[in-house]
Structure formats: structure tokens, C-alpha cells
Amino acid sequence: EAQVTQNPRYLITVTGKKLTVTCSQNMNHEYMSWYRQDPGLGLRQIYYSMNVEVTDKGDVPEGYKVSRKEKRNFPLILESPSPNQTSLYFCASSFANRGRDGYTFGSGTRLTVV
Amino acid sequence: SQQGEEDPQALSIQEGENATMNCSYKTSINNLQWYRQNSGRGLVHLILIRSNEREKHSGRLRVTLDTSKKSSSLLITASRAADTASYFCATRRDTGNQFYFGTGTSLTVIP
């Protein structure tokens, strides 16, 4: 089944404790992206990647890191989480061609930083 | 930011009625997409319309695009209770590689 898999689904952590949210896709998509969703603000792009070893900042990259060492994986790293990073996070992927397809989204990771 | 905006923010209709949602955006685009999100779940891609297209249909969905007004509408005909969800438009600019999502319309279909 074609899908984007995120882990974990739920995570509660303490301020300053490094964490990684994993994302993997099995559709050979070039383009991968991370979003956070907050009430009243919609989805905001954190980072995206056009292909292996190519990453770029989105609208809200502060406090986050990403890497794209393999085509299928795009982990999101919070080096020192803070309470304002409490949010619902989504990973998504698509083919790079602009007009070919829409995104396929993961099921989301609900992160709480206390 | 090029974030789109959906209108209305919330919509409540009776089952069987049509639901219309609108999306406005700010800059030139390559394509515009509509997504559905059930509460707390991942977004599901519904339909994509390219900048050179004016109307597109998929089942009970009809999307229009007016690039001169920088706006799009999503019509769901003969709505069902299962259509209850939030609907988002997303735009991909004709330059650059970022996607921009609107803030969504929350649709409730009352059985």
C-alpha cells in the first residue's frame, strides 16, 4: 500500500530533551515536507526537500532540523524542544513535477512539550 | 506569506444540500489543490486544478479556478454526513517549491 508513515503518533516530552520524528514513504517520491498544524493558523511548512541531500526552509524552520540521506526517509529533529513547539505535525510527499499529483500525508504526530 | 484563505471558516448544511467553499490566494500559481481532513487525521488529496484550467470535476466534486481574481471554489454536491470534515486549499507557486495551505473550512453535514 502506498503510504507515508510517521512515528510516533503521540509524544509527550520535556523542554530541552532532543527528539526525532521519523517519516518514511514508499512511493519513490522526490519531494518531502514537514508541516505543523495549530488552531487558527492552518498548516505551516517547516522544511521541505526536493531530493536526496537537498533541503530548504519553509515558513517556520526555527527550532527544527531535517536531513535527507535517503530518498524514502525525511526525519524531523527538535534539538531542544520548547513548549511553543507543541503542535500536530504532518509529513507529506509528492512527485517533484509541479502539476503531476498532490501530496500524500502521514497520519500525524501529536507532540506535547511540557 | 502566500497563505491562502478559505471562506467561510465554518459551514453547516443538511444532508443532500450542496456545499460551496471558496479559497483566495495572493500570487501566481502553478496549480491549486483541495484537501480534506477528518478530525485530527492526515489530509487527503481530493483534486488538483492547473493554472491553465478553469473547471474540473471528480465525482460529486466540482472545482473552479479564476486566476484573474486569484480565487477558487470547491462545490460538493448532494452532501452526505460522511463529508463532514475540514477542507483546505493549497497552492504551489509557478516559481519556487513551496506549498501553501489555507486555514480551512470546517464543514458539518447534518443527517
mmCIF file of C-alpha atoms in Angstrom:
data_model
loop_
_atom_site.group_PDB
_atom_site.id
_atom_site.type_symbol
_atom_site.label_atom_id
_atom_site.label_comp_id
_atom_site.label_asym_id
_atom_site.label_seq_id
_atom_site.Cartn_x
_atom_site.Cartn_y
_atom_site.Cartn_z
ATOM 1 C CA GLU A 1 0.000 0.000 0.000
ATOM 2 C CA ALA A 2 1.312 3.436 -0.972
ATOM 3 C CA GLN A 3 1.725 5.448 2.180
ATOM 4 C CA VAL A 4 3.649 7.913 4.311
ATOM 5 C CA THR A 5 4.479 6.517 7.723
ATOM 6 C CA GLN A 6 5.197 8.767 10.674
ATOM 7 C CA ASN A 7 6.318 7.715 14.111
ATOM 8 C CA PRO A 8 5.421 8.169 16.850
ATOM 9 C CA ARG A 9 1.721 9.102 16.675
ATOM 10 C CA TYR A 10 1.791 10.688 20.116
ATOM 11 C CA LEU A 11 4.725 12.044 22.084
ATOM 12 C CA ILE A 12 4.976 13.890 25.373
ATOM 13 C CA THR A 13 8.408 15.208 26.236
ATOM 14 C CA VAL A 14 10.110 17.732 28.475
ATOM 15 C CA THR A 15 11.678 21.010 27.485
ATOM 16 C CA GLY A 16 15.190 20.619 26.122
ATOM 17 C CA LYS A 17 15.169 16.869 25.540
ATOM 18 C CA LYS A 18 16.167 16.158 21.950
ATOM 19 C CA LEU A 19 13.704 14.171 19.895
ATOM 20 C CA THR A 20 13.278 12.856 16.373
ATOM 21 C CA VAL A 21 10.053 12.232 14.493
ATOM 22 C CA THR A 22 10.549 9.781 11.679
ATOM 23 C CA CYS A 23 8.894 9.880 8.264
ATOM 24 C CA SER A 24 9.144 7.277 5.544
ATOM 25 C CA GLN A 25 7.396 6.953 2.171
ATOM 26 C CA ASN A 26 7.247 4.003 -0.232
ATOM 27 C CA MET A 27 6.171 5.798 -3.407
ATOM 28 C CA ASN A 28 9.599 6.868 -4.697
ATOM 29 C CA HIS A 29 8.570 10.500 -4.267
ATOM 30 C CA GLU A 30 11.256 13.126 -4.738
ATOM 31 C CA TYR A 31 9.543 15.858 -2.737
ATOM 32 C CA MET A 32 9.030 15.551 1.016
ATOM 33 C CA SER A 33 7.909 18.126 3.520
ATOM 34 C CA TRP A 34 7.079 18.738 7.159
ATOM 35 C CA TYR A 35 4.156 20.831 8.366
ATOM 36 C CA ARG A 36 2.851 21.846 11.718
ATOM 37 C CA GLN A 37 -0.828 22.481 12.307
ATOM 38 C CA ASP A 38 -2.049 24.818 15.013
ATOM 39 C CA PRO A 39 -5.608 26.020 15.707
ATOM 40 C CA GLY A 40 -6.450 29.129 13.722
ATOM 41 C CA LEU A 41 -3.153 29.062 11.835
ATOM 42 C CA GLY A 42 -3.725 26.230 9.410
ATOM 43 C CA LEU A 43 -0.768 24.233 8.147
ATOM 44 C CA ARG A 44 2.606 25.921 8.049
ATOM 45 C CA GLN A 45 5.567 24.460 6.229
ATOM 46 C CA ILE A 46 8.647 23.827 8.354
ATOM 47 C CA TYR A 47 11.131 22.307 5.908
ATOM 48 C CA TYR A 48 10.967 20.621 2.556
ATOM 49 C CA SER A 49 13.276 18.548 0.411
ATOM 50 C CA MET A 50 13.368 18.292 -3.357
ATOM 51 C CA ASN A 51 15.536 15.173 -3.344
ATOM 52 C CA VAL A 52 18.337 13.401 -1.501
ATOM 53 C CA GLU A 53 20.716 15.840 0.209
ATOM 54 C CA VAL A 54 18.597 18.839 -0.888
ATOM 55 C CA THR A 55 16.649 20.585 1.875
ATOM 56 C CA ASP A 56 15.176 24.073 2.209
ATOM 57 C CA LYS A 57 13.491 26.125 4.883
ATOM 58 C CA GLY A 58 9.767 26.680 4.838
ATOM 59 C CA ASP A 59 7.913 29.405 6.670
ATOM 60 C CA VAL A 60 8.635 28.311 10.262
ATOM 61 C CA PRO A 61 12.022 26.500 10.388
ATOM 62 C CA GLU A 62 13.299 27.921 13.683
ATOM 63 C CA GLY A 63 13.987 25.226 16.266
ATOM 64 C CA TYR A 64 13.864 22.364 13.757
ATOM 65 C CA LYS A 65 16.367 20.383 11.706
ATOM 66 C CA VAL A 66 15.893 17.868 8.932
ATOM 67 C CA SER A 67 18.047 15.555 6.862
ATOM 68 C CA ARG A 68 17.508 13.654 3.623
ATOM 69 C CA LYS A 69 20.175 10.979 3.391
ATOM 70 C CA GLU A 70 17.877 8.514 1.631
ATOM 71 C CA LYS A 71 15.043 9.169 -0.773
ATOM 72 C CA ARG A 72 12.427 7.415 1.340
ATOM 73 C CA ASN A 73 13.220 8.990 4.749
ATOM 74 C CA PHE A 74 12.888 12.557 5.997
ATOM 75 C CA PRO A 75 13.242 12.793 9.794
ATOM 76 C CA LEU A 76 12.339 15.922 11.737
ATOM 77 C CA ILE A 77 14.695 16.731 14.599
ATOM 78 C CA LEU A 78 13.987 19.007 17.538
ATOM 79 C CA GLU A 79 17.349 19.590 19.198
ATOM 80 C CA SER A 80 15.958 21.434 22.228
ATOM 81 C CA PRO A 81 12.152 21.339 22.224
ATOM 82 C CA SER A 82 10.220 24.167 23.823
ATOM 83 C CA PRO A 83 6.530 24.423 24.786
ATOM 84 C CA ASN A 84 5.759 26.593 21.738
ATOM 85 C CA GLN A 85 6.591 23.571 19.596
ATOM 86 C CA THR A 86 3.607 21.732 20.999
ATOM 87 C CA SER A 87 1.628 21.018 17.866
ATOM 88 C CA LEU A 88 0.290 18.460 15.411
ATOM 89 C CA TYR A 89 2.973 17.581 12.874
ATOM 90 C CA PHE A 90 2.493 16.119 9.427
ATOM 91 C CA CYS A 91 4.935 14.689 6.958
ATOM 92 C CA ALA A 92 3.934 14.677 3.304
ATOM 93 C CA SER A 93 5.434 13.617 -0.004
ATOM 94 C CA SER A 94 4.798 14.012 -3.702
ATOM 95 C CA PHE A 95 6.444 13.714 -7.076
ATOM 96 C CA ALA A 96 8.569 16.713 -7.851
ATOM 97 C CA ASN A 97 6.782 17.583 -11.083
ATOM 98 C CA ARG A 98 4.720 20.630 -10.217
ATOM 99 C CA GLY A 99 1.493 19.608 -11.809
ATOM 100 C CA ARG A 100 1.599 15.853 -11.539
ATOM 101 C CA ASP A 101 -0.054 14.932 -8.260
ATOM 102 C CA GLY A 102 -0.995 16.208 -4.862
ATOM 103 C CA TYR A 103 0.613 15.374 -1.589
ATOM 104 C CA THR A 104 0.259 12.126 0.287
ATOM 105 C CA PHE A 105 0.143 12.848 4.011
ATOM 106 C CA GLY A 106 1.140 10.813 7.001
ATOM 107 C CA SER A 107 -1.296 10.281 9.874
ATOM 108 C CA GLY A 108 0.318 12.937 12.036
ATOM 109 C CA THR A 109 2.345 13.169 15.230
ATOM 110 C CA ARG A 110 0.817 14.979 18.172
ATOM 111 C CA LEU A 111 3.687 16.441 20.172
ATOM 112 C CA THR A 112 3.345 17.950 23.619
ATOM 113 C CA VAL A 113 6.341 19.694 25.197
ATOM 114 C CA VAL A 114 5.995 20.358 28.923
ATOM 115 C CA SER B 1 3.243 34.778 3.175
ATOM 116 C CA GLN B 2 1.232 33.420 0.284
ATOM 117 C CA GLN B 3 -1.071 31.530 2.577
ATOM 118 C CA GLY B 4 -4.496 31.096 1.099
ATOM 119 C CA GLU B 5 -7.682 31.816 2.924
ATOM 120 C CA GLU B 6 -10.835 29.772 2.817
ATOM 121 C CA ASP B 7 -14.282 31.202 3.181
ATOM 122 C CA PRO B 8 -16.415 30.547 5.121
ATOM 123 C CA GLN B 9 -14.478 29.365 8.165
ATOM 124 C CA ALA B 10 -17.383 27.109 9.119
ATOM 125 C CA LEU B 11 -20.374 25.789 7.203
ATOM 126 C CA SER B 12 -23.293 23.701 8.406
ATOM 127 C CA ILE B 13 -25.787 22.163 5.962
ATOM 128 C CA GLN B 14 -28.401 19.439 5.761
ATOM 129 C CA GLU B 15 -27.620 16.148 4.110
ATOM 130 C CA GLY B 16 -28.474 16.298 0.415
ATOM 131 C CA GLU B 17 -27.702 20.003 0.061
ATOM 132 C CA ASN B 18 -24.740 21.377 -1.854
ATOM 133 C CA ALA B 19 -21.732 22.846 -0.062
ATOM 134 C CA THR B 20 -19.586 25.587 -1.564
ATOM 135 C CA MET B 21 -16.249 26.693 -0.183
ATOM 136 C CA ASN B 22 -14.026 29.423 -1.519
ATOM 137 C CA CYS B 23 -10.294 29.955 -1.491
ATOM 138 C CA SER B 24 -8.317 33.100 -2.220
ATOM 139 C CA TYR B 25 -4.574 33.309 -2.686
ATOM 140 C CA LYS B 26 -2.031 36.018 -3.266
ATOM 141 C CA THR B 27 0.483 35.252 -6.002
ATOM 142 C CA SER B 28 0.774 33.467 -9.331
ATOM 143 C CA ILE B 29 0.429 29.726 -9.051
ATOM 144 C CA ASN B 30 1.277 26.578 -10.948
ATOM 145 C CA ASN B 31 -1.657 24.641 -9.552
ATOM 146 C CA LEU B 32 -4.217 24.680 -6.784
ATOM 147 C CA GLN B 33 -5.271 21.651 -4.788
ATOM 148 C CA TRP B 34 -8.057 20.819 -2.379
ATOM 149 C CA TYR B 35 -7.666 18.510 0.585
ATOM 150 C CA ARG B 36 -9.984 17.035 3.197
ATOM 151 C CA GLN B 37 -9.058 16.407 6.811
ATOM 152 C CA ASN B 38 -11.106 14.387 9.229
ATOM 153 C CA SER B 39 -10.629 15.481 12.815
ATOM 154 C CA GLY B 40 -7.005 15.047 13.900
ATOM 155 C CA ARG B 41 -6.142 12.882 10.912
ATOM 156 C CA GLY B 42 -3.854 13.377 7.946
ATOM 157 C CA LEU B 43 -5.012 15.370 4.953
ATOM 158 C CA VAL B 44 -6.343 13.530 1.932
ATOM 159 C CA HIS B 45 -5.852 14.917 -1.549
ATOM 160 C CA LEU B 46 -9.149 15.490 -3.355
ATOM 161 C CA ILE B 47 -8.465 17.260 -6.611
ATOM 162 C CA LEU B 48 -5.812 19.305 -8.411
ATOM 163 C CA ILE B 49 -6.514 22.039 -10.939
ATOM 164 C CA ARG B 50 -3.752 23.530 -13.048
ATOM 165 C CA SER B 51 -3.393 27.251 -13.650
ATOM 166 C CA ASN B 52 -4.475 26.892 -17.285
ATOM 167 C CA GLU B 53 -7.685 25.066 -16.330
ATOM 168 C CA ARG B 54 -10.925 26.779 -15.336
ATOM 169 C CA GLU B 55 -13.045 23.914 -14.098
ATOM 170 C CA LYS B 56 -12.574 20.324 -13.068
ATOM 171 C CA HIS B 57 -14.900 17.565 -11.898
ATOM 172 C CA SER B 58 -14.331 14.453 -9.834
ATOM 173 C CA GLY B 59 -17.406 12.520 -8.746
ATOM 174 C CA ARG B 60 -19.502 14.871 -6.573
ATOM 175 C CA LEU B 61 -16.722 17.473 -6.519
ATOM 176 C CA ARG B 62 -16.521 20.458 -8.809
ATOM 177 C CA VAL B 63 -13.616 22.882 -8.622
ATOM 178 C CA THR B 64 -13.325 26.189 -10.416
ATOM 179 C CA LEU B 65 -10.301 28.422 -10.731
ATOM 180 C CA ASP B 66 -10.231 32.105 -11.611
ATOM 181 C CA THR B 67 -6.608 33.185 -11.875
ATOM 182 C CA SER B 68 -7.562 36.799 -12.634
ATOM 183 C CA LYS B 69 -9.289 37.001 -9.246
ATOM 184 C CA LYS B 70 -6.825 34.626 -7.575
ATOM 185 C CA SER B 71 -9.654 32.522 -6.266
ATOM 186 C CA SER B 72 -11.036 29.012 -6.409
ATOM 187 C CA SER B 73 -14.198 27.323 -5.261
ATOM 188 C CA LEU B 74 -14.984 23.761 -4.253
ATOM 189 C CA LEU B 75 -18.538 22.538 -4.679
ATOM 190 C CA ILE B 76 -19.664 19.294 -3.079
ATOM 191 C CA THR B 77 -23.000 18.221 -4.492
ATOM 192 C CA ALA B 78 -25.604 16.089 -2.691
ATOM 193 C CA SER B 79 -23.649 16.180 0.547
ATOM 194 C CA ARG B 80 -23.530 13.236 2.923
ATOM 195 C CA ALA B 81 -22.845 13.014 6.650
ATOM 196 C CA ALA B 82 -19.519 11.376 5.754
ATOM 197 C CA ASP B 83 -18.453 14.625 4.058
ATOM 198 C CA THR B 84 -18.192 16.246 7.492
ATOM 199 C CA ALA B 85 -14.549 17.360 7.696
ATOM 200 C CA SER B 86 -12.278 20.345 7.258
ATOM 201 C CA TYR B 87 -11.379 21.337 3.716
ATOM 202 C CA PHE B 88 -8.168 23.103 2.753
ATOM 203 C CA CYS B 89 -6.912 24.660 -0.414
ATOM 204 C CA ALA B 90 -3.209 24.553 -1.180
ATOM 205 C CA THR B 91 -1.244 26.394 -3.797
ATOM 206 C CA ARG B 92 2.060 25.720 -5.438
ATOM 207 C CA ARG B 93 3.672 28.797 -6.903
ATOM 208 C CA ASP B 94 4.817 28.894 -10.504
ATOM 209 C CA THR B 95 8.309 29.625 -9.177
ATOM 210 C CA GLY B 96 9.916 28.036 -6.160
ATOM 211 C CA ASN B 97 8.991 24.768 -4.492
ATOM 212 C CA GLN B 98 6.871 25.653 -1.509
ATOM 213 C CA PHE B 99 3.272 24.653 -0.893
ATOM 214 C CA TYR B 100 0.970 26.991 0.967
ATOM 215 C CA PHE B 101 -2.161 25.860 2.754
ATOM 216 C CA GLY B 102 -5.113 27.956 3.764
ATOM 217 C CA THR B 103 -6.662 27.922 7.214
ATOM 218 C CA GLY B 104 -9.524 25.665 6.178
ATOM 219 C CA THR B 105 -13.314 25.490 6.106
ATOM 220 C CA SER B 106 -14.987 23.278 8.678
ATOM 221 C CA LEU B 107 -17.977 21.562 7.052
ATOM 222 C CA THR B 108 -20.689 19.862 9.084
ATOM 223 C CA VAL B 109 -23.319 17.858 7.239
ATOM 224 C CA ILE B 110 -26.335 17.152 9.415
ATOM 225 C CA PRO B 111 -28.064 13.824 8.726
#
